[in-house]
Short mmCIF file of C-alpha atoms in Angstrom, two decimals:
data_model
loop_
_atom_site.label_atom_id
_atom_site.label_comp_id
_atom_site.label_asym_id
_atom_site.label_seq_id
_atom_site.Cartn_x
_atom_site.Cartn_y
_atom_site.Cartn_z
CA MET A 744 -21.72 3.45 35.67
CA ARG A 745 -22.48 0.25 33.44
CA ALA A 746 -19.79 -1.54 30.99
CA GLY A 747 -19.99 -4.20 28.36
CA LEU A 748 -17.69 -5.89 26.37
CA ARG A 749 -17.80 -6.94 22.40
CA THR A 750 -15.41 -9.01 20.63
CA VAL A 751 -14.40 -8.39 16.81
CA ARG A 752 -11.97 -9.43 14.27
CA LEU A 753 -9.79 -7.29 12.71
CA ASP A 754 -8.33 -8.59 9.18
CA LEU A 755 -5.24 -7.35 7.72
CA THR A 756 -5.63 -5.76 3.87
CA GLU A 757 -2.48 -8.06 3.44
CA PRO A 758 0.26 -10.06 5.40
CA LEU A 759 2.25 -7.95 7.61
CA ARG A 760 5.27 -9.68 8.05
CA ILE A 761 8.32 -8.28 10.48
CA SER A 762 11.56 -10.09 11.49
CA ARG A 763 9.57 -12.14 14.26
CA SER A 764 6.28 -13.08 13.17
CA THR A 765 3.52 -12.54 10.05
CA MET A 766 0.25 -11.37 11.10
CA VAL A 767 -2.64 -11.58 9.25
CA ALA A 768 -5.68 -10.59 11.90
CA ARG A 769 -6.09 -10.12 15.43
CA GLU A 770 -8.78 -9.87 17.77
CA ALA A 771 -10.14 -6.78 19.18
CA VAL A 772 -12.20 -6.45 22.32
CA TRP A 773 -14.22 -3.04 23.01
CA LEU A 774 -15.07 -1.71 26.22
CA THR A 775 -18.11 0.76 26.63
CA VAL A 776 -18.87 2.24 29.55
CA GLU A 777 -22.05 4.02 29.73
CA HIS A 778 -23.38 6.75 32.29
CA GLU A 779 -26.81 8.85 31.85
CA GLY A 780 -27.28 8.16 28.24
CA LEU A 781 -23.99 8.76 27.37
CA ARG A 782 -21.14 6.15 26.19
CA GLY A 783 -17.53 6.00 26.18
CA HIS A 784 -15.16 3.46 24.35
CA GLY A 785 -11.91 1.51 24.53
CA GLU A 786 -10.11 -0.93 22.81
CA ALA A 787 -7.80 -3.90 23.77
CA VAL A 788 -6.22 -5.88 21.09
CA THR A 789 -4.72 -9.31 21.17
CA SER A 790 -0.76 -9.91 20.95
CA VAL A 791 1.38 -12.98 20.88
CA TYR A 792 4.07 -10.87 22.04
CA TYR A 793 2.48 -9.23 24.96
CA GLY A 794 1.09 -12.56 25.83
CA LEU A 795 -2.62 -11.43 25.58
CA ASP A 796 -5.23 -13.67 23.84
CA THR A 797 -9.23 -13.29 23.59
CA THR A 798 -9.40 -15.14 26.81
CA ALA A 799 -7.29 -13.14 28.67
CA LEU A 800 -8.66 -9.73 27.61
CA GLY A 801 -12.16 -10.56 27.91
CA ARG A 802 -11.38 -12.10 31.52
CA LEU A 803 -9.34 -8.80 32.74
CA LEU A 804 -11.78 -6.65 31.07
CA HIS A 805 -14.85 -8.38 32.72
CA ALA A 806 -12.88 -7.51 36.27
CA GLU A 807 -12.61 -3.87 35.02
CA SER A 808 -16.33 -3.66 34.30
CA ARG A 809 -16.56 -4.99 37.76
CA TRP A 810 -14.54 -2.30 39.36
CA LEU A 811 -16.00 0.33 37.11
CA ALA A 812 -19.26 -0.30 38.53
CA ARG A 813 -18.51 1.04 41.85
CA PHE A 814 -17.69 4.70 40.57
CA PRO A 815 -20.81 7.03 40.10
CA ASP A 816 -19.34 8.68 37.20
CA PRO A 817 -16.26 8.74 34.81
CA GLU A 818 -14.51 11.43 36.44
CA SER A 819 -14.01 9.99 39.74
CA ALA A 820 -12.95 6.11 37.92
CA LEU A 821 -10.54 8.34 36.24
CA GLU A 822 -9.05 9.42 39.39
CA ALA A 823 -8.81 6.30 41.15
CA LEU A 824 -7.51 4.90 37.85
CA ARG A 825 -4.55 7.49 38.19
CA THR A 826 -3.81 6.50 41.97
CA GLY A 827 -4.74 3.00 41.36
CA THR A 828 -7.19 3.21 44.57
CA GLY A 829 -8.88 -0.58 44.75
CA ARG A 830 -8.00 -1.41 41.34
CA ALA A 831 -6.18 -5.21 40.88
CA VAL A 832 -2.97 -4.76 38.53
CA ALA A 833 -3.98 -4.99 35.02
CA PRO A 834 -1.52 -5.51 31.93
CA PRO A 835 -0.60 -1.92 30.59
CA ALA A 836 -2.88 -2.59 27.32
CA VAL A 837 -6.03 -3.28 29.48
CA THR A 838 -5.32 -0.19 31.59
CA ALA A 839 -5.35 1.86 28.33
CA ALA A 840 -8.25 0.49 27.11
CA VAL A 841 -10.29 1.49 30.35
CA GLU A 842 -8.32 4.96 30.36
CA SER A 843 -9.48 5.49 26.88
CA ALA A 844 -13.33 4.51 27.62
CA LEU A 845 -13.24 6.79 30.85
CA LEU A 846 -11.71 9.85 28.77
CA ASP A 847 -14.07 9.42 26.09
CA LEU A 848 -17.15 9.38 28.15
CA ALA A 849 -15.76 12.20 30.41
CA GLY A 850 -15.06 14.08 27.21
CA ARG A 851 -18.66 13.56 26.05
CA ARG A 852 -20.10 15.04 29.39
CA ALA A 853 -18.32 18.03 29.32
CA GLY A 854 -18.87 18.52 25.77
CA VAL A 855 -15.05 18.77 24.91
CA PRO A 856 -12.51 16.47 22.79
CA VAL A 857 -9.94 14.59 24.74
CA HIS A 858 -6.85 16.59 24.20
CA ARG A 859 -8.63 19.21 26.27
CA LEU A 860 -9.24 17.11 28.98
CA LEU A 861 -5.37 16.54 28.71
CA GLY A 862 -4.12 20.30 29.07
CA GLY A 863 -4.16 20.80 25.08
CA ARG A 864 -4.96 24.44 24.58
CA GLY A 865 -4.37 24.95 20.70
CA ALA A 866 -6.39 23.63 17.63
CA PRO A 867 -6.87 19.56 17.62
CA PRO A 868 -3.56 17.79 17.36
CA ARG A 869 -2.34 16.56 13.59
CA ALA A 870 0.50 15.13 12.24
CA ALA A 871 2.08 13.33 9.22
CA THR A 872 1.99 9.80 10.42
CA ALA A 873 4.81 6.96 9.14
CA ARG A 874 3.10 4.18 7.05
CA THR A 875 4.78 0.86 7.38
CA ILE A 876 5.89 -1.62 4.69
CA GLY A 877 6.86 -5.05 5.53
CA ILE A 878 9.19 -7.59 4.85
CA VAL A 879 8.47 -7.75 1.28
CA ALA A 880 10.41 -8.08 -1.86
CA PRO A 881 12.06 -5.03 -3.18
CA GLU A 882 10.03 -4.43 -6.28
CA ARG A 883 6.87 -4.79 -4.29
CA ALA A 884 7.88 -2.15 -1.49
CA GLY A 885 9.28 0.10 -4.09
CA ALA A 886 5.77 -0.50 -5.72
CA GLN A 887 3.85 0.31 -2.58
CA ALA A 888 6.37 3.22 -1.59
CA ALA A 889 5.36 5.29 -5.09
CA ARG A 890 1.64 4.52 -4.68
CA LEU A 891 1.57 5.67 -0.67
CA ALA A 892 3.76 9.04 -1.81
CA ARG A 893 0.91 9.61 -4.51
CA ASP A 894 -1.58 9.42 -1.59
CA GLY A 895 -0.17 11.81 0.57
CA PHE A 896 2.40 9.96 2.89
CA ARG A 897 5.57 12.00 3.44
CA VAL A 898 6.96 9.49 5.97
CA LEU A 899 7.54 5.73 5.60
CA LYS A 900 8.56 3.17 8.04
CA LEU A 901 10.27 -0.02 6.53
CA LYS A 902 10.18 -3.23 8.42
CA ALA A 903 13.96 -4.88 8.39
CA GLY A 904 15.49 -8.07 9.79
CA ALA A 905 15.19 -10.34 6.83
CA PRO A 906 17.57 -13.32 7.32
CA ASP A 907 19.86 -11.80 4.57
CA PRO A 908 20.55 -8.37 5.16
CA GLY A 909 20.94 -7.77 1.57
CA GLU A 910 17.24 -7.90 1.25
CA ASP A 911 16.57 -5.35 3.49
CA LEU A 912 19.24 -2.90 1.86
CA ALA A 913 17.70 -3.68 -1.56
CA ARG A 914 14.07 -2.91 -0.22
CA VAL A 915 15.42 0.35 1.23
CA ARG A 916 17.05 1.39 -2.12
CA ALA A 917 13.90 0.25 -3.98
CA VAL A 918 12.06 2.40 -1.83
CA ARG A 919 14.28 5.56 -2.05
CA ALA A 920 13.97 5.35 -5.52
CA ALA A 921 10.12 4.99 -6.04
CA ALA A 922 9.49 7.52 -3.40
CA PRO A 923 12.67 10.05 -3.29
CA GLY A 924 10.57 13.00 -1.19
CA THR A 925 9.89 10.55 1.62
CA ARG A 926 11.38 10.57 5.01
CA LEU A 927 12.43 6.69 5.87
CA LEU A 928 11.96 5.17 9.14
CA LEU A 929 13.61 1.31 9.77
CA ASP A 930 12.44 -1.24 12.20
CA PRO A 931 14.14 -4.43 12.79
CA ASN A 932 12.46 -5.47 15.59
CA GLY A 933 15.32 -6.17 17.12
CA ALA A 934 16.66 -8.97 14.73
CA TRP A 935 20.34 -7.59 14.82
CA THR A 936 23.28 -8.11 16.96
CA ALA A 937 25.48 -5.16 18.05
CA ARG A 938 28.13 -6.15 15.49
CA GLU A 939 25.65 -6.12 12.76
CA SER A 940 24.04 -3.02 13.41
CA GLU A 941 27.47 -1.23 13.55
CA ARG A 942 28.00 -2.78 10.28
CA LEU A 943 25.07 -2.12 8.75
CA LEU A 944 23.72 1.10 10.19
CA PRO A 945 26.17 3.27 8.22
CA LEU A 946 25.12 1.89 5.28
CA PHE A 947 21.12 2.79 5.76
CA ALA A 948 22.53 5.84 6.61
CA GLU A 949 24.05 6.59 3.17
CA LEU A 950 20.70 5.82 1.95
CA GLY A 951 19.05 8.33 3.58
CA VAL A 952 17.29 6.49 6.51
CA GLU A 953 16.18 9.16 9.09
CA ALA A 954 16.15 6.74 12.45
CA VAL A 955 16.21 2.93 13.18
CA GLU A 956 14.04 1.45 16.05
CA GLN A 957 15.11 -1.11 18.31
CA PRO A 958 17.87 -2.54 16.26
CA LEU A 959 19.16 -4.86 18.83
CA ALA A 960 17.37 -7.60 20.70
CA PRO A 961 15.19 -6.44 23.79
CA GLY A 962 16.72 -7.19 27.57
CA ASP A 963 19.91 -5.48 27.30
CA PRO A 964 19.32 -1.37 27.56
CA GLU A 965 22.72 -0.98 28.15
CA ALA A 966 23.68 -2.53 25.07
CA LEU A 967 21.28 0.04 23.22
CA ALA A 968 22.44 2.96 24.84
CA ARG A 969 25.95 1.93 23.58
CA LEU A 970 25.11 1.45 20.05
CA ALA A 971 23.33 4.98 20.46
CA GLU A 972 26.45 6.84 21.49
CA ARG A 973 28.22 5.63 18.15
CA SER A 974 25.18 5.06 15.63
CA PRO A 975 25.15 7.34 12.41
CA LEU A 976 21.49 7.13 12.76
CA PRO A 977 19.25 8.19 15.70
CA VAL A 978 18.47 4.89 17.56
CA VAL A 979 14.80 4.60 18.92
CA ALA A 980 14.33 2.52 21.98
CA ASP A 981 10.90 0.71 21.42
CA GLU A 982 10.92 -3.26 23.07
CA ASP A 983 13.44 -1.87 25.58
CA ALA A 984 11.16 1.08 26.45
CA VAL A 985 8.23 -0.41 27.80
CA ASP A 986 6.94 2.07 31.10
CA VAL A 987 8.24 4.89 32.77
CA GLU A 988 11.08 3.72 34.23
CA ASP A 989 12.60 2.15 31.15
CA ALA A 990 12.40 5.59 29.61
CA ARG A 991 14.19 6.98 32.97
CA ARG A 992 16.99 4.62 32.38
CA LEU A 993 17.18 5.46 28.64
CA ALA A 994 16.56 9.26 28.67
CA GLY A 995 19.65 10.84 27.64
CA ARG A 996 21.28 7.97 26.09
CA VAL A 997 19.39 7.06 22.81
CA GLN A 998 17.66 9.55 20.51
CA GLY A 999 14.02 8.46 20.74
CA VAL A 1000 11.82 5.93 22.65
CA ASN A 1001 8.45 4.63 21.20
CA VAL A 1002 5.60 5.23 23.42
CA LYS A 1003 2.87 2.64 22.52
CA LEU A 1004 -0.16 3.26 24.80
CA ALA A 1005 -0.90 -0.54 24.88
CA LYS A 1006 2.87 -0.90 26.14
CA CYS A 1007 2.82 1.93 28.71
CA GLY A 1008 -0.41 2.02 30.14
CA GLY A 1009 -2.39 4.70 28.53
CA VAL A 1010 -2.01 8.36 27.85
CA GLY A 1011 -1.18 9.36 31.54
CA ALA A 1012 1.62 7.04 31.33
CA ALA A 1013 2.71 8.59 27.78
CA LEU A 1014 2.10 11.91 29.50
CA ARG A 1015 4.65 11.00 32.16
CA ILE A 1016 7.15 9.46 29.96
CA ALA A 1017 7.04 12.61 27.78
CA GLU A 1018 7.69 14.92 30.66
CA LEU A 1019 10.51 12.56 31.79
CA VAL A 1020 12.07 12.94 28.54
CA ALA A 1021 11.75 16.54 27.57
CA GLY A 1022 15.03 18.09 27.45
CA SER A 1023 17.10 15.31 27.66
CA GLY A 1024 18.05 14.67 24.14
CA THR A 1025 15.82 11.90 23.68
CA GLY A 1026 12.70 12.50 21.57
CA LEU A 1027 9.10 10.76 21.79
CA MET A 1028 7.74 8.47 18.86
CA LEU A 1029 4.21 7.79 19.38
CA GLY A 1030 3.57 4.16 18.08
CA CYS A 1031 0.60 1.48 18.05
CA LEU A 1032 -0.07 -1.88 17.42
CA THR A 1033 -2.43 -2.62 14.53
CA ALA A 1034 -6.03 -2.11 15.82
CA SER A 1035 -8.88 0.17 14.48
CA THR A 1036 -9.44 4.17 14.58
CA LEU A 1037 -10.92 3.52 18.20
CA GLY A 1038 -7.39 1.61 19.74
CA ILE A 1039 -5.20 4.40 17.80
CA ALA A 1040 -7.71 7.34 18.45
CA PRO A 1041 -6.21 8.36 22.12
CA ALA A 1042 -3.08 8.66 20.94
CA VAL A 1043 -3.73 10.98 18.33
CA HIS A 1044 -4.97 13.39 21.08
CA LEU A 1045 -1.35 13.32 21.82
CA ALA A 1046 0.12 13.86 18.43
CA ASP A 1047 1.52 17.29 18.72
CA ARG A 1048 3.77 16.24 21.35
CA ALA A 1049 6.00 13.79 19.33
CA ARG A 1050 8.94 14.21 16.96
CA TRP A 1051 8.01 11.04 15.11
CA VAL A 1052 4.34 9.67 14.71
CA ASP A 1053 3.68 6.10 13.77
CA LEU A 1054 -0.01 5.77 13.99
CA ASP A 1055 -1.11 3.67 11.00
CA GLY A 1056 -2.66 0.62 12.56
CA HIS A 1057 -6.09 1.55 11.65
CA LEU A 1058 -4.92 2.01 8.00
CA LEU A 1059 -3.48 -1.53 7.86
CA LEU A 1060 -7.02 -3.06 8.16
CA ALA A 1061 -8.96 -4.28 5.35
CA GLY A 1062 -12.03 -2.96 6.92
CA ASP A 1063 -11.95 -0.54 9.91
CA PRO A 1064 -14.73 -0.63 12.03
CA TRP A 1065 -14.79 3.02 13.27
CA THR A 1066 -13.85 6.43 11.90
CA GLY A 1067 -12.84 9.63 12.70
CA ILE A 1068 -9.17 10.34 12.89
CA GLY A 1069 -8.21 10.06 9.27
CA GLY A 1070 -4.98 9.08 7.83
CA THR A 1071 -5.74 7.66 4.44
CA ASP A 1072 -3.93 10.98 2.89
CA GLY A 1073 -0.76 10.52 5.58
CA THR A 1074 -2.17 12.86 7.85
CA VAL A 1075 -3.99 11.86 11.26
CA ARG A 1076 -6.11 14.48 12.99
CA ALA A 1077 -7.53 14.41 16.48
CA SER A 1078 -11.50 15.69 16.18
CA GLY A 1079 -12.92 18.42 18.05
CA ASP A 1080 -16.02 16.64 18.64
CA PRO A 1081 -16.45 15.54 22.59
CA GLY A 1082 -14.52 12.71 23.83
CA LEU A 1083 -12.02 10.66 21.17
CA GLY A 1084 -14.33 12.00 18.33
CA VAL A 1085 -14.80 8.73 16.88
CA ARG A 1086 -17.87 6.72 15.97
CA GLU A 1087 -18.56 3.18 14.87
CA ARG A 1088 -19.79 3.04 10.95
CA GLY A 1089 -22.89 2.67 10.88
CA ALA A 1090 -23.79 3.47 14.65
CA GLY A 1091 -26.40 6.35 14.51
CA GLU A 1092 -27.63 5.99 17.97
CA ALA A 1093 -27.46 9.14 20.25
CA GLY A 1094 -24.50 8.89 22.86
CA ALA A 1095 -22.82 6.27 20.84
#
């Protein structure tokens, strides 16, 4: 097999402010694996939080390309990826991109969509996705919520953690008034102390917020579990739920874990986490980084396994260079086409 890399810039439609940063764009590195005229694709995006810039991603994925060249086909490479055979340890985002490209190629070779390769037997997964509203003025948040509700979004996720908690409350009130029929999720990205959380969560519960992600700073999962015991809202661990062992530690102790493929290491790891928390009282949230359709698509093939779906990273872009999973009407859909079922816009060659 041969592999190639390409780096592109993904600009956001507008700056996305969260409690710890503001983002206007990120870089993506695309991995393409080719075998017998067919190609599979995967994407890794830069992240300050995870310490990955374009230089690091390029170096790491170039090493993966050399490793992939050892295998005669994607199926044998996927098996080696699952077992770790002969492969250097790599960041989860890199592993997820490699797995994506191999699953895409294996699905194309077999003539089946990725969800079938993963054991799915029914119709292609589809789910209502949350749509993120950043830390903006309440009036602006209300206007955005009204527009999104008109477009078909039934779930909205509001970023929180402004210096003045009253601003967060005002933003939620504005969104609730502008889009009264929507489900609301809240994400402070670890901005609050335990005392602040205990004071604020009842207020957000009164406003109809359905669940809160990672209210406490990451690094103390025991504190998060203690908060979940007495919270009036379901608590979903995100930054404190990175991998399978984190999920094992928190299963049955928080109401949800947010699984991002770039955080846990791909769909194989996500499936292990889903199996681990099943029946524990801890639900699965499928989340994402801001990425193109290519980066979001593997998670969409798991969407029917999650209690909450937050796969809107591609919807935040000024121009998504890939297409194939929808989402602009509030619903993401896996394709029934072979592989990931996505294509690069303007790419018409066979096997693309």
